[in-house]
PDB file of C-alpha atoms and ligand atoms in Angstrom:
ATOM      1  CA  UNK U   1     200.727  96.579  58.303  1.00 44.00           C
ATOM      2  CA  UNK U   2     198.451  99.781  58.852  1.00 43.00           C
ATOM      3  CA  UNK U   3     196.094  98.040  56.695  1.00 48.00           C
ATOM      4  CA  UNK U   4     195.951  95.312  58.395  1.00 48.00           C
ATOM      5  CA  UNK U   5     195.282  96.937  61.795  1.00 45.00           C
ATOM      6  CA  UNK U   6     192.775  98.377  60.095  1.00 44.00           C
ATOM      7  CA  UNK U   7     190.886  95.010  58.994  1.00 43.00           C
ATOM      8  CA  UNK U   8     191.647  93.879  63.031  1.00 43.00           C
ATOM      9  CA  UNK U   9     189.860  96.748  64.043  1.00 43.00           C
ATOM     10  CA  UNK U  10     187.409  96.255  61.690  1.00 41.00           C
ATOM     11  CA  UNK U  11     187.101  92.659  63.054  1.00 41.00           C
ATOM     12  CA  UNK U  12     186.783  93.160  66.186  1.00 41.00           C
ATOM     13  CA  UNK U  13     183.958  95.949  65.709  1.00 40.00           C
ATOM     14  CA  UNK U  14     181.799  93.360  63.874  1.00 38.00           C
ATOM     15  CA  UNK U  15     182.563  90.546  66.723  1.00 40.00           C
ATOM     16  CA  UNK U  16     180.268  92.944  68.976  1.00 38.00           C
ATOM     17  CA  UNK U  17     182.786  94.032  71.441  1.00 41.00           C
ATOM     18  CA  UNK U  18     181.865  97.666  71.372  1.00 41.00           C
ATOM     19  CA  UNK U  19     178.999  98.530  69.798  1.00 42.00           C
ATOM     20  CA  UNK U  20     176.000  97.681  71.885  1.00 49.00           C
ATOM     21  CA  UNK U  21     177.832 100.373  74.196  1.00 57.00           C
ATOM     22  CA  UNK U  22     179.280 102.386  71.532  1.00 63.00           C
ATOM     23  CA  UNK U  23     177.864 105.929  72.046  1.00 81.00           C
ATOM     24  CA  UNK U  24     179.007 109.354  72.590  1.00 91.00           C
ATOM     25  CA  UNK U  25     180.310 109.640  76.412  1.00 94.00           C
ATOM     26  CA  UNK U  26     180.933 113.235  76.309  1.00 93.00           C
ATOM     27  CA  UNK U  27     176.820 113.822  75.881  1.00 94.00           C
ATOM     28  CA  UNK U  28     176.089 111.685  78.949  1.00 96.00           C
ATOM     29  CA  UNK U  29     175.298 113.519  82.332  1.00 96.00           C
ATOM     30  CA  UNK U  30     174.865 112.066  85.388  1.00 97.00           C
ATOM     31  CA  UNK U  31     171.902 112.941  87.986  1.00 97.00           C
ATOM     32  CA  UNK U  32     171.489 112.629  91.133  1.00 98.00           C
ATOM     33  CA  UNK U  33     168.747 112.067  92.818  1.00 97.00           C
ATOM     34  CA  UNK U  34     167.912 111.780  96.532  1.00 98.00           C
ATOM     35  CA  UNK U  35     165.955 108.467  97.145  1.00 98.00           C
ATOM     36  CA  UNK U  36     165.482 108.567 101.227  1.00 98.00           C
ATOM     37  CA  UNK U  37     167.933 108.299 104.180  1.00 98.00           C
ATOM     38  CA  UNK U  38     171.618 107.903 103.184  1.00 97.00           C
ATOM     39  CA  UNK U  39     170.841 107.100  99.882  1.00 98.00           C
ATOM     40  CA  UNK U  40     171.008 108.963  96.443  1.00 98.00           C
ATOM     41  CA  UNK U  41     170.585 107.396  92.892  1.00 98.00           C
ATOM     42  CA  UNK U  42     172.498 108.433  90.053  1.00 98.00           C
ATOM     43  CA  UNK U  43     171.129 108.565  86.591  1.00 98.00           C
ATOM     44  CA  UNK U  44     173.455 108.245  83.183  1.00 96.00           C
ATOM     45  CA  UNK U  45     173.928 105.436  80.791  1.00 96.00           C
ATOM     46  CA  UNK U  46     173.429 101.782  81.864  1.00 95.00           C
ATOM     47  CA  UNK U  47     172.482 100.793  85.214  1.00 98.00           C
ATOM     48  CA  UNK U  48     171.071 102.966  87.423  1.00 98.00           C
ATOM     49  CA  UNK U  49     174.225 103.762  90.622  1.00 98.00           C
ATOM     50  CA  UNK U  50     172.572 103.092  94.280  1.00 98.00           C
ATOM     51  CA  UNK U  51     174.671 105.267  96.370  1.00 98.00           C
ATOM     52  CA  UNK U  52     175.221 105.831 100.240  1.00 98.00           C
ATOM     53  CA  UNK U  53     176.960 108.815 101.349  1.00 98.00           C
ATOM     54  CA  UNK U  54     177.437 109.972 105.168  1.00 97.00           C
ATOM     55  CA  UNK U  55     180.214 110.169 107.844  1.00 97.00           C
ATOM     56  CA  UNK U  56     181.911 106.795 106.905  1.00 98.00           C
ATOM     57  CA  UNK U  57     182.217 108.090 103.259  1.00 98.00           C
ATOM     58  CA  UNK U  58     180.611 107.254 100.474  1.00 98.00           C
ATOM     59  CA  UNK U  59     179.372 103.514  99.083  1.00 98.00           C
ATOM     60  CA  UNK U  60     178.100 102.658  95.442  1.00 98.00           C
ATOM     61  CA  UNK U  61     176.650  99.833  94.085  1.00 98.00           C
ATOM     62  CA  UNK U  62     177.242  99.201  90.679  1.00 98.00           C
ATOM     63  CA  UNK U  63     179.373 101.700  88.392  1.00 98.00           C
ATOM     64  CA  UNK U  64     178.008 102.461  84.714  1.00 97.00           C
ATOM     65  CA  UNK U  65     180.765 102.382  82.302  1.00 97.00           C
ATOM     66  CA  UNK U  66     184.620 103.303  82.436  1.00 96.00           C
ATOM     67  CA  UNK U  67     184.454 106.621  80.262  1.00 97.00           C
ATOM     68  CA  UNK U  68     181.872 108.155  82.841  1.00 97.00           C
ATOM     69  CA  UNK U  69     184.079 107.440  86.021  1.00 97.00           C
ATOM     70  CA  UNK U  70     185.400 111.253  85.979  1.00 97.00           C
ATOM     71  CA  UNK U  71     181.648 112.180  85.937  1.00 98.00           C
ATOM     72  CA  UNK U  72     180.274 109.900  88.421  1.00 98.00           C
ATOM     73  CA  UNK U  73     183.323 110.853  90.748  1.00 98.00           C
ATOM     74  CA  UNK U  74     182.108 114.657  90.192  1.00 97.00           C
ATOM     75  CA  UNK U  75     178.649 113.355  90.647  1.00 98.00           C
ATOM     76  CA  UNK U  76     179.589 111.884  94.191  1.00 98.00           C
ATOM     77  CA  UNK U  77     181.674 115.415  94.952  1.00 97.00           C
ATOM     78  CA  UNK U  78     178.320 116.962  95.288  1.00 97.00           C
ATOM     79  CA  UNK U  79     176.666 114.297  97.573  1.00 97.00           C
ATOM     80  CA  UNK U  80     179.372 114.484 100.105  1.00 92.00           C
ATOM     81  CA  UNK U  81     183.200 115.614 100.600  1.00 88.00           C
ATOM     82  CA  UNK U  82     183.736 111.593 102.500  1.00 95.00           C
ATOM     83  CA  UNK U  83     185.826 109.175 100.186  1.00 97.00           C
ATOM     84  CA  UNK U  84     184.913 105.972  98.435  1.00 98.00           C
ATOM     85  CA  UNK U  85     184.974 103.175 100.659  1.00 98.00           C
ATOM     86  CA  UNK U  86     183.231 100.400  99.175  1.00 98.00           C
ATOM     87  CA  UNK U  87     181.736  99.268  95.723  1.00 98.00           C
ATOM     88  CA  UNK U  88     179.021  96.347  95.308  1.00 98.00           C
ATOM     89  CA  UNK U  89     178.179  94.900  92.162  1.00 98.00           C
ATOM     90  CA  UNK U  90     174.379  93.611  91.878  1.00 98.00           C
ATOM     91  CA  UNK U  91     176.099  91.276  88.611  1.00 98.00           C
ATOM     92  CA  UNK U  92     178.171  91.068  86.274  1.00 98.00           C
ATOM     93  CA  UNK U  93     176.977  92.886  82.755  1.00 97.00           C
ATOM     94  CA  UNK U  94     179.231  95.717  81.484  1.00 95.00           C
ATOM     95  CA  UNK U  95     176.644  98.908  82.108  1.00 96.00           C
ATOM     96  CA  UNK U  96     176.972  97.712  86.018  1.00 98.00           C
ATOM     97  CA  UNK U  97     180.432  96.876  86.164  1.00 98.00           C
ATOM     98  CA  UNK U  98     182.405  98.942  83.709  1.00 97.00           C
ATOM     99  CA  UNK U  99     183.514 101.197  86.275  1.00 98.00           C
ATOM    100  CA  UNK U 100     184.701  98.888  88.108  1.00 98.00           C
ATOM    101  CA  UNK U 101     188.534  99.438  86.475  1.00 98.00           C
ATOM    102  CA  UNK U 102     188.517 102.559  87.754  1.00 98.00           C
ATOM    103  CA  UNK U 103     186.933 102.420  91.102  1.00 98.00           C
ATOM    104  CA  UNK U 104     188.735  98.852  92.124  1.00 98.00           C
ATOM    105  CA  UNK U 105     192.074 100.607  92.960  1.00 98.00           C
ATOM    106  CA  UNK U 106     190.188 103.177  95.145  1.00 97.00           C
ATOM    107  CA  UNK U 107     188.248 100.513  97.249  1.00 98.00           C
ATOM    108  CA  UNK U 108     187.080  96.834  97.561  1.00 98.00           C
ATOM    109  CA  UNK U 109     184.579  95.548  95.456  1.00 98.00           C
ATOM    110  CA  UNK U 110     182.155  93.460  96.920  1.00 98.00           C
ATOM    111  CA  UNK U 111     180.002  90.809  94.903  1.00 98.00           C
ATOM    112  CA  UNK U 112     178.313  87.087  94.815  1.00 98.00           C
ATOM    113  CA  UNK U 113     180.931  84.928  93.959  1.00 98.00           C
ATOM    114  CA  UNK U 114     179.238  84.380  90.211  1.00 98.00           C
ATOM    115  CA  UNK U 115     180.168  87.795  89.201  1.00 98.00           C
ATOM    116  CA  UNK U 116     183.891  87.594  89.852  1.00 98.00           C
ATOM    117  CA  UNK U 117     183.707  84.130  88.223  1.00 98.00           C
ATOM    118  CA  UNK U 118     182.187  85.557  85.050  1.00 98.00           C
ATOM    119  CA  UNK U 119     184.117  88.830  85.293  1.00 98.00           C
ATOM    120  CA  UNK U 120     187.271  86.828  85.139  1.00 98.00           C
ATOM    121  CA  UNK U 121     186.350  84.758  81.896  1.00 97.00           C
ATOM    122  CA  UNK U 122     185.444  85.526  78.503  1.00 95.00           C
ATOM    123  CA  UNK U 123     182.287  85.885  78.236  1.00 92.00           C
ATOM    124  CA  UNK U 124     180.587  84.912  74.304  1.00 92.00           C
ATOM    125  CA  UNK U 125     176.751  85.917  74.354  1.00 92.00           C
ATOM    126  CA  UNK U 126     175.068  85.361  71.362  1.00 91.00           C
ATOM    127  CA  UNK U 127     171.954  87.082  72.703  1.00 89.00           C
ATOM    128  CA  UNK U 128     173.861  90.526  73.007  1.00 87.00           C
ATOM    129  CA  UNK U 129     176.309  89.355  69.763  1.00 90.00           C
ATOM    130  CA  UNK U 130     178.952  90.565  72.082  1.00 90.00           C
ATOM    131  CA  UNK U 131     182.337  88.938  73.268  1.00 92.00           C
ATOM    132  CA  UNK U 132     183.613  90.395  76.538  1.00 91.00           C
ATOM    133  CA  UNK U 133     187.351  89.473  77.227  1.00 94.00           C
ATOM    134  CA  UNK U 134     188.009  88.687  81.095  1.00 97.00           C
ATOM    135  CA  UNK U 135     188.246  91.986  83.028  1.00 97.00           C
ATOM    136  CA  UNK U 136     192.041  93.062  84.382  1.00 97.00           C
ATOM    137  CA  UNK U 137     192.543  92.218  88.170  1.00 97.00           C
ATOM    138  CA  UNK U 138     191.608  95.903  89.586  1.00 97.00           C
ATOM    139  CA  UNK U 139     188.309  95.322  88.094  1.00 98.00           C
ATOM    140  CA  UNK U 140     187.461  92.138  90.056  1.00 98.00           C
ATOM    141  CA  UNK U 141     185.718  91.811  93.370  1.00 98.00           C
ATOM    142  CA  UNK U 142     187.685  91.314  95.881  1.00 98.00           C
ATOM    143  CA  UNK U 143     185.388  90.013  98.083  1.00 98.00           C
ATOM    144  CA  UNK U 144     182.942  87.292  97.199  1.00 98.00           C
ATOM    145  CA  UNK U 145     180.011  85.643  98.857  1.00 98.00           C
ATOM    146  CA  UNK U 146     177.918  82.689  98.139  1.00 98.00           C
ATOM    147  CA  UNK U 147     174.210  83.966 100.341  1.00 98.00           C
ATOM    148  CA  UNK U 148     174.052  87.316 101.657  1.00 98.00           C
ATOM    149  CA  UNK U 149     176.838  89.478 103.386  1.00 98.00           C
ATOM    150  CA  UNK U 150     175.924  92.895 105.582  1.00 98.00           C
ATOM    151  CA  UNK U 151     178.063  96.119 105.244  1.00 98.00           C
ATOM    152  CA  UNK U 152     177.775  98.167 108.169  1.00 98.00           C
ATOM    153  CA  UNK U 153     178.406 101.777 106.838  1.00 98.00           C
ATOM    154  CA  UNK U 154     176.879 105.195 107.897  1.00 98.00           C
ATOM    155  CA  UNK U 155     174.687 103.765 110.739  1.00 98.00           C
ATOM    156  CA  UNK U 156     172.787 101.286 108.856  1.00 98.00           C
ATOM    157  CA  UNK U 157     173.237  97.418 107.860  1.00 98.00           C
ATOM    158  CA  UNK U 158     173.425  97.031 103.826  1.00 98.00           C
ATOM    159  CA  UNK U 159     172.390  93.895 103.603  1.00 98.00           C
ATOM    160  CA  UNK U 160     173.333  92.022 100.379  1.00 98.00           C
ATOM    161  CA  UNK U 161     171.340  89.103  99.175  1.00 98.00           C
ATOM    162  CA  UNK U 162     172.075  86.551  96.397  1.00 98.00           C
ATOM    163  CA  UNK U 163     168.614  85.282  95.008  1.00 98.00           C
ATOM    164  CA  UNK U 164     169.749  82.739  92.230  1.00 97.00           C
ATOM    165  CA  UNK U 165     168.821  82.187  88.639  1.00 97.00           C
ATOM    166  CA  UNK U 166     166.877  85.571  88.048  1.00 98.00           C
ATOM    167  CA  UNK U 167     168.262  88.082  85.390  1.00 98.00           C
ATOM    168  CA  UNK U 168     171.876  86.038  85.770  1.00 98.00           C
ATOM    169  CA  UNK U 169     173.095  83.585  88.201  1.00 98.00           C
ATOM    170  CA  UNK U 170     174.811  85.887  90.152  1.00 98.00           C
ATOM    171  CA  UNK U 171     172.410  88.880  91.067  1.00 98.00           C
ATOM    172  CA  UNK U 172     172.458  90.260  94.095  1.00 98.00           C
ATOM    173  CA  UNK U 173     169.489  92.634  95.712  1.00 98.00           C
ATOM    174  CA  UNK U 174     170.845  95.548  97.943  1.00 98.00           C
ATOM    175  CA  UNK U 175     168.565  96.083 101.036  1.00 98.00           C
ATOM    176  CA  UNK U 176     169.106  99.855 102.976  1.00 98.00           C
ATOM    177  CA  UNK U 177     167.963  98.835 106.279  1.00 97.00           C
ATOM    178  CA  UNK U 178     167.776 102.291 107.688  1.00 98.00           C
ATOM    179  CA  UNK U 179     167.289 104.527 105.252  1.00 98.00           C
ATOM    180  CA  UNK U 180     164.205 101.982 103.621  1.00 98.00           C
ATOM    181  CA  UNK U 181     165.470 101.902 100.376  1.00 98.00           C
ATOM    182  CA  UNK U 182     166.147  98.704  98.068  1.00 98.00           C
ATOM    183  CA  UNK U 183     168.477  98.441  95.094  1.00 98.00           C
ATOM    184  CA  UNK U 184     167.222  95.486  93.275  1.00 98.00           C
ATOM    185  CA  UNK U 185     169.676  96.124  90.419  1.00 98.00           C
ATOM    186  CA  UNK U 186     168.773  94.186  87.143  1.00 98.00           C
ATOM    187  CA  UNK U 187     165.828  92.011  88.355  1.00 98.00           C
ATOM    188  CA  UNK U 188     163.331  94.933  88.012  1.00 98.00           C
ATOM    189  CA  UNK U 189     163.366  96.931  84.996  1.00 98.00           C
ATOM    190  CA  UNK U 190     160.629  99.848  85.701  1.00 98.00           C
ATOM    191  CA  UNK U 191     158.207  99.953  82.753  1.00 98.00           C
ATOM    192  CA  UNK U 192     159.927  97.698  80.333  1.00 98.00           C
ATOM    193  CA  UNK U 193     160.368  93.835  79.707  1.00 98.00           C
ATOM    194  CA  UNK U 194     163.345  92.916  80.884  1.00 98.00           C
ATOM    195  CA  UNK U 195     166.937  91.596  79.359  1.00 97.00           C
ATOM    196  CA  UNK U 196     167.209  88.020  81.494  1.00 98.00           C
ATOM    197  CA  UNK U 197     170.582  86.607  80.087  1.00 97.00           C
ATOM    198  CA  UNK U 198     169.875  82.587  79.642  1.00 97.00           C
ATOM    199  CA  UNK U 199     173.279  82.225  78.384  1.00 96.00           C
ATOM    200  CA  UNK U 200     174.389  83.353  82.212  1.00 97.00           C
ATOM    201  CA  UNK U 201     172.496  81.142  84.536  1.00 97.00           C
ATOM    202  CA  UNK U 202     169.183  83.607  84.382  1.00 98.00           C
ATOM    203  CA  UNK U 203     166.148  82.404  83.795  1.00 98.00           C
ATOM    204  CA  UNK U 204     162.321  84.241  83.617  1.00 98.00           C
ATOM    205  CA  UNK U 205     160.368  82.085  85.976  1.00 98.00           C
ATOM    206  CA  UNK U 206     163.178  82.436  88.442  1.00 98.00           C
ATOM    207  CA  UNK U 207     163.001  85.690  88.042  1.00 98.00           C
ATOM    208  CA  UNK U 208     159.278  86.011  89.088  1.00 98.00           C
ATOM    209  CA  UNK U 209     160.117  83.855  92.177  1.00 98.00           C
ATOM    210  CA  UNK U 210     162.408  86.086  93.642  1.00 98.00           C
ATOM    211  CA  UNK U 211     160.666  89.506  92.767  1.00 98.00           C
ATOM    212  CA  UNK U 212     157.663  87.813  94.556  1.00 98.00           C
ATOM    213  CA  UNK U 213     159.405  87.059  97.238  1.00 98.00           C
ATOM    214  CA  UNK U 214     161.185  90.157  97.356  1.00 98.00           C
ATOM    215  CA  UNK U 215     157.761  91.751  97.408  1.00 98.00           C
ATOM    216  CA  UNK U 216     156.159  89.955 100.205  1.00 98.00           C
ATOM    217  CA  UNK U 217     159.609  90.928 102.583  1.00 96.00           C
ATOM    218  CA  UNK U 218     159.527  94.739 101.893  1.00 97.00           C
ATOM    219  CA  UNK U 219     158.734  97.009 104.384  1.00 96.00           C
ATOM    220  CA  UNK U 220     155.719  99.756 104.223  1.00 94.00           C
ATOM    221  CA  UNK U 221     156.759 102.767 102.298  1.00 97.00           C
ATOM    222  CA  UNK U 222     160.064 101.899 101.582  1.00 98.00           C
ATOM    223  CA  UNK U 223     161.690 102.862  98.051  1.00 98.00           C
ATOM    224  CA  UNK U 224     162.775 100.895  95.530  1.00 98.00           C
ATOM    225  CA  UNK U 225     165.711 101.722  92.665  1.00 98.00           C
ATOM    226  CA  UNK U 226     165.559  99.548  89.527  1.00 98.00           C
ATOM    227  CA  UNK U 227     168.360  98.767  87.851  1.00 98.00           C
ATOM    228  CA  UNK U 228     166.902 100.813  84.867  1.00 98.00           C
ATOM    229  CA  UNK U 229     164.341 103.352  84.337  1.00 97.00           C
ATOM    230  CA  UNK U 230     163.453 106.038  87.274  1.00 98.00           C
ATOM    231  CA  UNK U 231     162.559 105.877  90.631  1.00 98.00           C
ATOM    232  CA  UNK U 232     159.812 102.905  91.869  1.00 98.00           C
ATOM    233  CA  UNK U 233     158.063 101.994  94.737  1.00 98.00           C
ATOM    234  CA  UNK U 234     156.780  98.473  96.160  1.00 98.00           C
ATOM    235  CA  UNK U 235     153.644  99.345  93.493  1.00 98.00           C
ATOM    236  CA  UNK U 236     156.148 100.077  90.855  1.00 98.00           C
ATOM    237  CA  UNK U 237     157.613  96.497  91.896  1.00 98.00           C
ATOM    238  CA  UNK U 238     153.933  95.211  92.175  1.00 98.00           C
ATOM    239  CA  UNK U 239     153.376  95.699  87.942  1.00 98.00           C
ATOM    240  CA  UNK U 240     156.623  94.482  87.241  1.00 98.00           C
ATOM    241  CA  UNK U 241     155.618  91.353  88.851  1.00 98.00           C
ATOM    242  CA  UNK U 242     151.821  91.615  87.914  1.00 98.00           C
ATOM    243  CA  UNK U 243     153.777  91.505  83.998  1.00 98.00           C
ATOM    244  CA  UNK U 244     156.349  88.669  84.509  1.00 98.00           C
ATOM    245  CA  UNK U 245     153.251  86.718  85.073  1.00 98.00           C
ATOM    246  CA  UNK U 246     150.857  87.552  83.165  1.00 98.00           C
ATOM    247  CA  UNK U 247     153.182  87.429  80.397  1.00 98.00           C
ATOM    248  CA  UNK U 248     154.631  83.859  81.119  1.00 98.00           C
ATOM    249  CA  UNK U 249     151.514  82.511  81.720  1.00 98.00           C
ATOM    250  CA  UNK U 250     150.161  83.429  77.970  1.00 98.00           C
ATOM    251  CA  UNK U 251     153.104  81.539  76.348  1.00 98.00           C
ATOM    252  CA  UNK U 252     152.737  78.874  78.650  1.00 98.00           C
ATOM    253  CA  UNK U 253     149.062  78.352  77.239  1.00 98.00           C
ATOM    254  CA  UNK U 254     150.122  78.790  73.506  1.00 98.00           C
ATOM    255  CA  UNK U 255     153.336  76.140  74.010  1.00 97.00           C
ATOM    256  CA  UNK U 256     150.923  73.710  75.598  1.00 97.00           C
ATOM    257  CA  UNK U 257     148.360  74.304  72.954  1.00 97.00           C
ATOM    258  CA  UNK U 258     151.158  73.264  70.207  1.00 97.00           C
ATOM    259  CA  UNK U 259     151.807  76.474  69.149  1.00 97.00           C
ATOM    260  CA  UNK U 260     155.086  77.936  67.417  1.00 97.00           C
ATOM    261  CA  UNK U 261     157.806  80.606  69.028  1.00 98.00           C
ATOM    262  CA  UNK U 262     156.698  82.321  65.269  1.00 98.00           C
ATOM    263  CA  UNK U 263     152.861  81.780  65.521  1.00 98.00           C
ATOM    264  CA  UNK U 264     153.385  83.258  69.314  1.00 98.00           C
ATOM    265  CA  UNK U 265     155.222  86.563  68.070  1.00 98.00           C
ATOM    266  CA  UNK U 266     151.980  86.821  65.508  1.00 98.00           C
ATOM    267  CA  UNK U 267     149.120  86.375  68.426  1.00 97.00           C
ATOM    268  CA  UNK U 268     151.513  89.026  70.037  1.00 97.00           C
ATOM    269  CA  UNK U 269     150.430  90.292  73.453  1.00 98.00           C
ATOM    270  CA  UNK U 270     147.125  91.986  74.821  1.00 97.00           C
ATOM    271  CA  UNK U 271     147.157  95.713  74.819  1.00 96.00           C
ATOM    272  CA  UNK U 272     147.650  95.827  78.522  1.00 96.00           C
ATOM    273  CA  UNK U 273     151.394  95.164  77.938  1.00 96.00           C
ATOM    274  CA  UNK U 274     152.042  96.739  74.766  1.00 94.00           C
ATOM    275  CA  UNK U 275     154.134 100.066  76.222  1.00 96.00           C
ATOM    276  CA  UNK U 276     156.603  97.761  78.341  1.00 98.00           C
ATOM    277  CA  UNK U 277     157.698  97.191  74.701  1.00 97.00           C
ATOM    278  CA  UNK U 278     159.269 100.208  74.153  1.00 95.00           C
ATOM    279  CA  UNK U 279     162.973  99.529  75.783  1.00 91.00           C
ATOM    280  CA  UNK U 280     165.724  97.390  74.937  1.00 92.00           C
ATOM    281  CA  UNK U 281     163.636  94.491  74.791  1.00 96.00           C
ATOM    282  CA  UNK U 282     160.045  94.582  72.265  1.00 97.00           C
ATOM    283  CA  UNK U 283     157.561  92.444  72.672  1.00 98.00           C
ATOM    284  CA  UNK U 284     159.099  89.907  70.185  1.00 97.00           C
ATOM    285  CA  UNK U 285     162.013  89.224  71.974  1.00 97.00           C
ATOM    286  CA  UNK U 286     160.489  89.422  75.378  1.00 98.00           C
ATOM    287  CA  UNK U 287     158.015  86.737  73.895  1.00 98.00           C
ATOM    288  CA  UNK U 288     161.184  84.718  72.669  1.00 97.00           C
ATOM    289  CA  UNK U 289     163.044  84.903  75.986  1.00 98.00           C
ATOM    290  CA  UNK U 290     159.664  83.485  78.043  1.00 98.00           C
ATOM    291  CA  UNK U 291     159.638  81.294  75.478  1.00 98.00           C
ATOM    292  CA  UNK U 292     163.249  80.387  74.956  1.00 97.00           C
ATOM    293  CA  UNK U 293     163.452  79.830  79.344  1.00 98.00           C
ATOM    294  CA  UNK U 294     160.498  77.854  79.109  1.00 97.00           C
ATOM    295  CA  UNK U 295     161.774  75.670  76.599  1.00 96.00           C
ATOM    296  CA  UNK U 296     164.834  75.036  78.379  1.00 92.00           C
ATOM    297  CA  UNK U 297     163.253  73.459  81.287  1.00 80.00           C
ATOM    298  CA  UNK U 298     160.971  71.085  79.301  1.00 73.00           C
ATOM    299  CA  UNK U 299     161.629  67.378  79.525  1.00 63.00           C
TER     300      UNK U 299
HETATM  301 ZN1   ZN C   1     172.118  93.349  83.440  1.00 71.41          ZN
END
């Protein structure tokens, strides 16, 4: 019987449940940084935490992973003494929503109505060779919108917009109306290509769209928190656009010329994009996901 536990275990390890995120917690700390206004970012492993502390308490969006809860709790000690009152989830992936079990009893979650949809399902991605069973019931939203709902917390609005088919089909970006400060969550990775999950309703060029349009609707000076890598700006938002482009259009050109996903990963990129390779995603599988989203959409 032990033994076969064992080979379970075993079993389950290699079905990719665990180890994408499989790391030591206990060497993880958790920074905080003040962004502008109400609003502080906190730093640890997975998606960086948007956070609004003041008299009505305190407000997160997104939660990194279960095993740091006790240390983003601590974390939010130090911002402000007020209690958790809200969480919002920009989507659904585990490094923004594994918290979510913990923080779900203390107060409502708040997300597009894709995220509870996928949080409540098993979710099979071959691109992360990872099986995610459906969350428990404290870890859903518990309110769900289709558009864009406002939270009106610490003297501001939080305004939270859906803009479809980006880095999933349920991606919400947070706007700080007083305090000038934008969570865009996973639809701007600072300095790196991006992860855009195809499997779940994402998709690159739609992902351009909406940073673009994010872009042209953000106020002077105001600052923006990716949902990884540090601290950005509309500028910082301005390359990350500038590469979604630039990028796209290149395999665009090689696909129409006849070419090969293979004889693209050869040509490889120009120079000018070469350190956005060093993340999660390199510059072969960026290439592959342009090229697999382009290919999708072809007659
Ligand atoms: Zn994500």
């Amino acid at each position: 019987m032990k033994n076969q536990l064992l080979i379970l275990a075993a079993f389950i390890l290699c079905l990719g449940v665990t180890p994408t995120y499989a790391q030591d917690w206990s060497k993880v700390e958790i920074k905080a940084t003040k962004v502008a206004g109400n609003v502080y970012m906190l730093e640890g492993a997975g998606g960086n935490i948007g956070v609004s502390v003041g008299p009505d308490g305190i407000l997160i969006v997104d939660d990194q992973f279960a095993p740091l809860a006790d240390k983003i709790k601590a974390a939010l000690k130090t911002l402000g003494e007020g209690k958790l009152k809200f969480v919002l989830n920009t989507h659904y992936h585990g490094d923004h929503t594994g918290g979510n079990v913990v923080f779900g009893p203390d107060a409502p979650i708040i997300a597009q109505t894709n995220v509870r949809k996928r949080l409540s399902e098993e979710q099979r991605s071959k691109f992360f060779n990872r099986t995610t069973p459906p969350s428990p019931k404290e870890a859903l939203p518990v309110i769900t919108f289709d558009q864009a709902v406002s939270v009106f917390f610490n003297g501001e609005e939080i305004k939270v917009i859906h803009f479809p088919r980006g880095h999933t089909d349920g991606d919400s970006v947070i706007f700080f109306h007083g305090s000038n400060v934008v969570h865009m969550g996973d639809d701007f990775f600072n300095g790196k290509f991006p992860v855009v999950d195809l499997e779940a309703g994402g998709d690159v060029e739609g992902m351009t769209k909406n940073v673009g349009d994010i872009i042209r609707q953000l106020p002077a000076g105001v600052k923006v928190i990716p949902g990884h890598g540090p601290l950005s700006d509309v500028e910082g938002l301005k390359a990350f656009h500038r590469m979604l482009t630039g990028t796209t259009e290149i395999v665009r050109k090689r696909m129409a010329a006849g070419n090969t996903l293979d004889q693209i990963k050869t040509e490889g990129l120009p120079e000018e994009w070469k350190s956005w390779g060093s993340g999660f995603i390199n510059t072969d599988r960026w290439l592959e996901l342009i090229y697999n989203s382009l290919s999708a959409k072809r007659p």
